[in-house]
């Protein structure tokens, strides 16, 4: 990544602090410029709105105009994005907003560091890249610890990234099987009698795990792995009495486990196994008076060598931009800070 402070492609004026100034980002490669600009210059318009600058194209590349501090930030952002595109990186919906947010919060952020921690899955065209620095921390923690807790609100990528790491480990023959499980607890509503055999009864609870799996591996390959037992998707109750050796275990929706269930799962691990536990302590659906195994584990297991904890926040939500605001609004309400 080029050092923006020494980048000769930027030609900033010497206007006094706080006055209008401009900078030029030279982009001789038209393909890179088109990718950076986005469809109908949508990426540039997002940057303009967020940083209160104006961005125009000229024969050299892009000209940024505005207050000096905002122009400096926009120039740094565009320079980093240009370098990433030149390296072959791709941007998806929401990436530009997250990049703006991260650089606005910390001008020393190097976006390239996020893309170094890619999760590569054999047979998948594109690598999976962390979208926030906490997601990057999560991936690194999974690599370096045998038991990891990913705790935080919905939409932060806890389960998705854990699934990516599990499938990658399977494809690279680091483990022999992947075990995906979650407690079968109704989310605040009574579903009544469910027809069918045991597998059909619990399948609705496991659907989110199947969805994440099918995004990593095509349907036929995934179904073949499930039939052979290489990938097992099962309710938590099915784990009792087993020893899981050379396996990558994911326990999803762990806030709906009891302390006994959590202890039961964690003590199933055999040699050369990993376990990632994900959950949101604000979404507990257990009966009133029943303590959550997730919150209990966060207290009991804190500080134990080999066990890692990563706590996500609303800033890490990567769904629709409004999801982050919804999460923050409910958090304020629950903390008693909400005002009408």
Short mmCIF file of N, CA and C in Angstrom, two decimals, residues 175-250:
data_model
loop_
_atom_site.label_atom_id
_atom_site.label_comp_id
_atom_site.label_asym_id
_atom_site.label_seq_id
_atom_site.Cartn_x
_atom_site.Cartn_y
_atom_site.Cartn_z
N UNK A 175 -9.04 -30.89 9.12
CA UNK A 175 -9.99 -31.66 9.93
C UNK A 175 -10.66 -32.68 9.01
N UNK A 176 -11.26 -33.71 9.61
CA UNK A 176 -11.93 -34.75 8.83
C UNK A 176 -13.41 -34.49 8.65
N UNK A 177 -13.98 -33.66 9.52
CA UNK A 177 -15.42 -33.39 9.40
C UNK A 177 -15.75 -32.07 10.06
N UNK A 178 -16.91 -31.55 9.69
CA UNK A 178 -17.44 -30.32 10.27
C UNK A 178 -18.77 -30.67 10.94
N UNK A 179 -18.92 -30.24 12.18
CA UNK A 179 -20.15 -30.49 12.93
C UNK A 179 -20.81 -29.15 13.24
N UNK A 180 -22.02 -28.95 12.74
CA UNK A 180 -22.76 -27.71 12.93
C UNK A 180 -23.96 -28.01 13.81
N UNK A 181 -24.10 -27.27 14.89
CA UNK A 181 -25.24 -27.53 15.77
C UNK A 181 -25.76 -26.24 16.39
N UNK A 182 -26.99 -26.31 16.84
CA UNK A 182 -27.61 -25.19 17.55
C UNK A 182 -28.75 -25.74 18.40
N UNK A 183 -29.09 -25.05 19.48
CA UNK A 183 -30.20 -25.52 20.32
C UNK A 183 -31.53 -25.29 19.62
N UNK A 184 -32.47 -26.21 19.81
CA UNK A 184 -33.80 -26.09 19.20
C UNK A 184 -34.71 -25.35 20.17
N UNK A 185 -34.60 -24.03 20.16
CA UNK A 185 -35.40 -23.19 21.05
C UNK A 185 -36.20 -22.22 20.20
N UNK A 186 -37.50 -22.11 20.46
CA UNK A 186 -38.35 -21.22 19.70
C UNK A 186 -38.01 -19.77 20.01
N UNK A 187 -37.96 -18.93 18.97
CA UNK A 187 -37.56 -17.53 19.13
C UNK A 187 -38.74 -16.66 19.54
N UNK A 188 -39.19 -16.82 20.78
CA UNK A 188 -40.22 -15.96 21.33
C UNK A 188 -41.62 -16.21 20.81
N UNK A 189 -41.83 -17.32 20.13
CA UNK A 189 -43.17 -17.63 19.63
C UNK A 189 -43.39 -19.13 19.67
N UNK A 190 -44.62 -19.53 19.87
CA UNK A 190 -44.96 -20.94 19.94
C UNK A 190 -45.29 -21.46 18.55
N UNK A 191 -44.52 -22.45 18.09
CA UNK A 191 -44.72 -22.97 16.75
C UNK A 191 -45.69 -24.14 16.72
N UNK A 192 -46.01 -24.65 17.89
CA UNK A 192 -46.96 -25.75 17.95
C UNK A 192 -46.35 -27.06 17.49
N UNK A 193 -47.24 -28.02 17.17
CA UNK A 193 -46.81 -29.36 16.77
C UNK A 193 -46.16 -29.32 15.39
N UNK A 194 -44.98 -29.90 15.27
CA UNK A 194 -44.30 -30.00 13.98
C UNK A 194 -44.38 -31.44 13.49
N UNK A 195 -44.90 -31.67 12.29
CA UNK A 195 -45.03 -33.04 11.77
C UNK A 195 -43.70 -33.61 11.33
N UNK A 196 -43.68 -34.94 11.11
CA UNK A 196 -42.50 -35.58 10.54
C UNK A 196 -41.65 -36.29 11.57
N UNK A 197 -40.54 -36.90 11.08
CA UNK A 197 -39.63 -37.59 11.99
C UNK A 197 -38.75 -36.57 12.71
N UNK A 198 -37.78 -37.07 13.52
CA UNK A 198 -36.96 -36.18 14.32
C UNK A 198 -36.19 -35.17 13.47
N UNK A 199 -35.61 -35.66 12.36
CA UNK A 199 -34.83 -34.77 11.49
C UNK A 199 -35.71 -33.65 10.93
N UNK A 200 -36.95 -34.00 10.53
CA UNK A 200 -37.84 -33.00 9.96
C UNK A 200 -38.32 -32.01 11.02
N UNK A 201 -38.44 -32.47 12.26
CA UNK A 201 -38.88 -31.58 13.34
C UNK A 201 -37.83 -30.51 13.66
N UNK A 202 -36.54 -30.89 13.64
CA UNK A 202 -35.49 -29.94 14.05
C UNK A 202 -34.94 -29.16 12.86
N UNK A 203 -35.27 -29.59 11.64
CA UNK A 203 -34.69 -28.95 10.46
C UNK A 203 -34.94 -27.44 10.39
N UNK A 204 -36.15 -26.95 10.74
CA UNK A 204 -36.35 -25.49 10.69
C UNK A 204 -35.36 -24.71 11.56
N UNK A 205 -34.99 -25.29 12.70
CA UNK A 205 -34.05 -24.62 13.59
C UNK A 205 -32.64 -24.55 12.99
N UNK A 206 -32.32 -25.50 12.12
CA UNK A 206 -30.98 -25.61 11.55
C UNK A 206 -30.86 -24.93 10.19
N UNK A 207 -31.96 -24.37 9.69
CA UNK A 207 -31.96 -23.78 8.36
C UNK A 207 -30.88 -22.72 8.16
N UNK A 208 -30.65 -21.80 9.12
CA UNK A 208 -29.59 -20.80 8.91
C UNK A 208 -28.21 -21.41 8.69
N UNK A 209 -27.95 -22.56 9.32
CA UNK A 209 -26.66 -23.21 9.12
C UNK A 209 -26.56 -23.79 7.71
N UNK A 210 -27.65 -24.39 7.23
CA UNK A 210 -27.67 -24.89 5.86
C UNK A 210 -27.46 -23.74 4.86
N UNK A 211 -28.10 -22.59 5.11
CA UNK A 211 -27.98 -21.45 4.21
C UNK A 211 -26.53 -20.99 4.11
N UNK A 212 -25.85 -20.88 5.25
CA UNK A 212 -24.45 -20.46 5.24
C UNK A 212 -23.58 -21.49 4.53
N UNK A 213 -23.86 -22.77 4.78
CA UNK A 213 -23.08 -23.84 4.15
C UNK A 213 -23.21 -23.79 2.63
N UNK A 214 -24.43 -23.62 2.14
CA UNK A 214 -24.66 -23.62 0.70
C UNK A 214 -24.07 -22.39 0.01
N UNK A 215 -23.75 -21.36 0.78
CA UNK A 215 -23.07 -20.21 0.20
C UNK A 215 -21.58 -20.48 0.03
N UNK A 216 -21.06 -21.48 0.76
CA UNK A 216 -19.64 -21.85 0.66
C UNK A 216 -19.42 -22.96 -0.36
N UNK A 217 -20.36 -23.90 -0.39
CA UNK A 217 -20.21 -25.10 -1.23
C UNK A 217 -21.50 -25.27 -2.03
N UNK A 218 -21.39 -25.67 -3.30
CA UNK A 218 -22.60 -25.83 -4.10
C UNK A 218 -23.49 -26.94 -3.52
N UNK A 219 -24.77 -26.88 -3.85
CA UNK A 219 -25.77 -27.75 -3.23
C UNK A 219 -25.43 -29.23 -3.37
N UNK A 220 -25.06 -29.65 -4.56
CA UNK A 220 -24.79 -31.08 -4.77
C UNK A 220 -23.61 -31.55 -3.92
N UNK A 221 -22.54 -30.74 -3.90
CA UNK A 221 -21.37 -31.10 -3.11
C UNK A 221 -21.70 -31.10 -1.62
N UNK A 222 -22.46 -30.11 -1.17
CA UNK A 222 -22.84 -30.04 0.24
C UNK A 222 -23.70 -31.24 0.64
N UNK A 223 -24.69 -31.57 -0.21
CA UNK A 223 -25.57 -32.70 0.09
C UNK A 223 -24.78 -34.02 0.13
N UNK A 224 -23.81 -34.14 -0.77
CA UNK A 224 -22.97 -35.34 -0.78
C UNK A 224 -22.16 -35.44 0.51
N UNK A 225 -21.61 -34.33 0.96
CA UNK A 225 -20.83 -34.31 2.21
C UNK A 225 -21.70 -34.63 3.41
N UNK A 226 -22.95 -34.13 3.39
CA UNK A 226 -23.87 -34.40 4.50
C UNK A 226 -24.24 -35.89 4.52
N UNK A 227 -24.51 -36.45 3.34
CA UNK A 227 -24.86 -37.88 3.25
C UNK A 227 -23.74 -38.77 3.76
N UNK A 228 -22.50 -38.39 3.48
CA UNK A 228 -21.34 -39.18 3.91
C UNK A 228 -20.94 -38.90 5.35
N UNK A 229 -21.58 -37.91 5.99
CA UNK A 229 -21.25 -37.59 7.36
C UNK A 229 -20.02 -36.71 7.51
N UNK A 230 -19.49 -36.21 6.38
CA UNK A 230 -18.33 -35.32 6.44
C UNK A 230 -18.74 -33.98 7.02
N UNK A 231 -19.94 -33.55 6.67
CA UNK A 231 -20.55 -32.37 7.30
C UNK A 231 -21.82 -32.83 7.99
N UNK A 232 -21.91 -32.56 9.27
CA UNK A 232 -23.07 -32.98 10.06
C UNK A 232 -23.78 -31.75 10.61
N UNK A 233 -25.06 -31.66 10.35
CA UNK A 233 -25.88 -30.58 10.88
C UNK A 233 -26.90 -31.19 11.82
N UNK A 234 -26.81 -30.84 13.09
CA UNK A 234 -27.65 -31.54 14.07
C UNK A 234 -27.99 -30.63 15.24
N UNK A 235 -29.10 -30.89 15.92
CA UNK A 235 -29.43 -30.13 17.13
C UNK A 235 -28.44 -30.45 18.24
N UNK A 236 -28.27 -29.53 19.14
CA UNK A 236 -27.29 -29.67 20.22
C UNK A 236 -27.51 -30.94 21.04
N UNK A 237 -28.75 -31.33 21.24
CA UNK A 237 -29.05 -32.50 22.06
C UNK A 237 -28.41 -33.78 21.52
N UNK A 238 -28.13 -33.80 20.20
CA UNK A 238 -27.54 -34.99 19.60
C UNK A 238 -26.06 -35.15 19.91
N UNK A 239 -25.45 -34.14 20.55
CA UNK A 239 -24.01 -34.18 20.82
C UNK A 239 -23.67 -34.93 22.11
N UNK A 240 -24.66 -35.16 22.94
CA UNK A 240 -24.40 -35.77 24.25
C UNK A 240 -23.79 -37.17 24.10
N UNK A 241 -22.75 -37.43 24.87
CA UNK A 241 -22.12 -38.75 24.91
C UNK A 241 -21.10 -39.00 23.81
N UNK A 242 -20.87 -38.00 22.93
CA UNK A 242 -19.95 -38.21 21.82
C UNK A 242 -18.58 -37.61 22.11
N UNK A 243 -17.56 -38.08 21.37
CA UNK A 243 -16.24 -37.45 21.37
C UNK A 243 -15.94 -37.04 19.94
N UNK A 244 -15.66 -35.77 19.74
CA UNK A 244 -15.48 -35.23 18.40
C UNK A 244 -14.00 -34.98 18.15
N UNK A 245 -13.36 -35.92 17.45
CA UNK A 245 -11.93 -35.82 17.17
C UNK A 245 -11.70 -35.33 15.75
N UNK A 246 -10.63 -34.55 15.58
CA UNK A 246 -10.25 -33.96 14.30
C UNK A 246 -11.48 -33.39 13.59
N UNK A 247 -12.24 -32.59 14.35
CA UNK A 247 -13.47 -31.99 13.83
C UNK A 247 -13.46 -30.49 14.07
N UNK A 248 -14.18 -29.79 13.22
CA UNK A 248 -14.41 -28.35 13.41
C UNK A 248 -15.87 -28.22 13.80
N UNK A 249 -16.11 -27.81 15.04
CA UNK A 249 -17.46 -27.75 15.60
C UNK A 249 -17.92 -26.29 15.68
N UNK A 250 -19.12 -26.02 15.21
CA UNK A 250 -19.71 -24.69 15.35
C UNK A 250 -21.01 -24.82 16.13
#
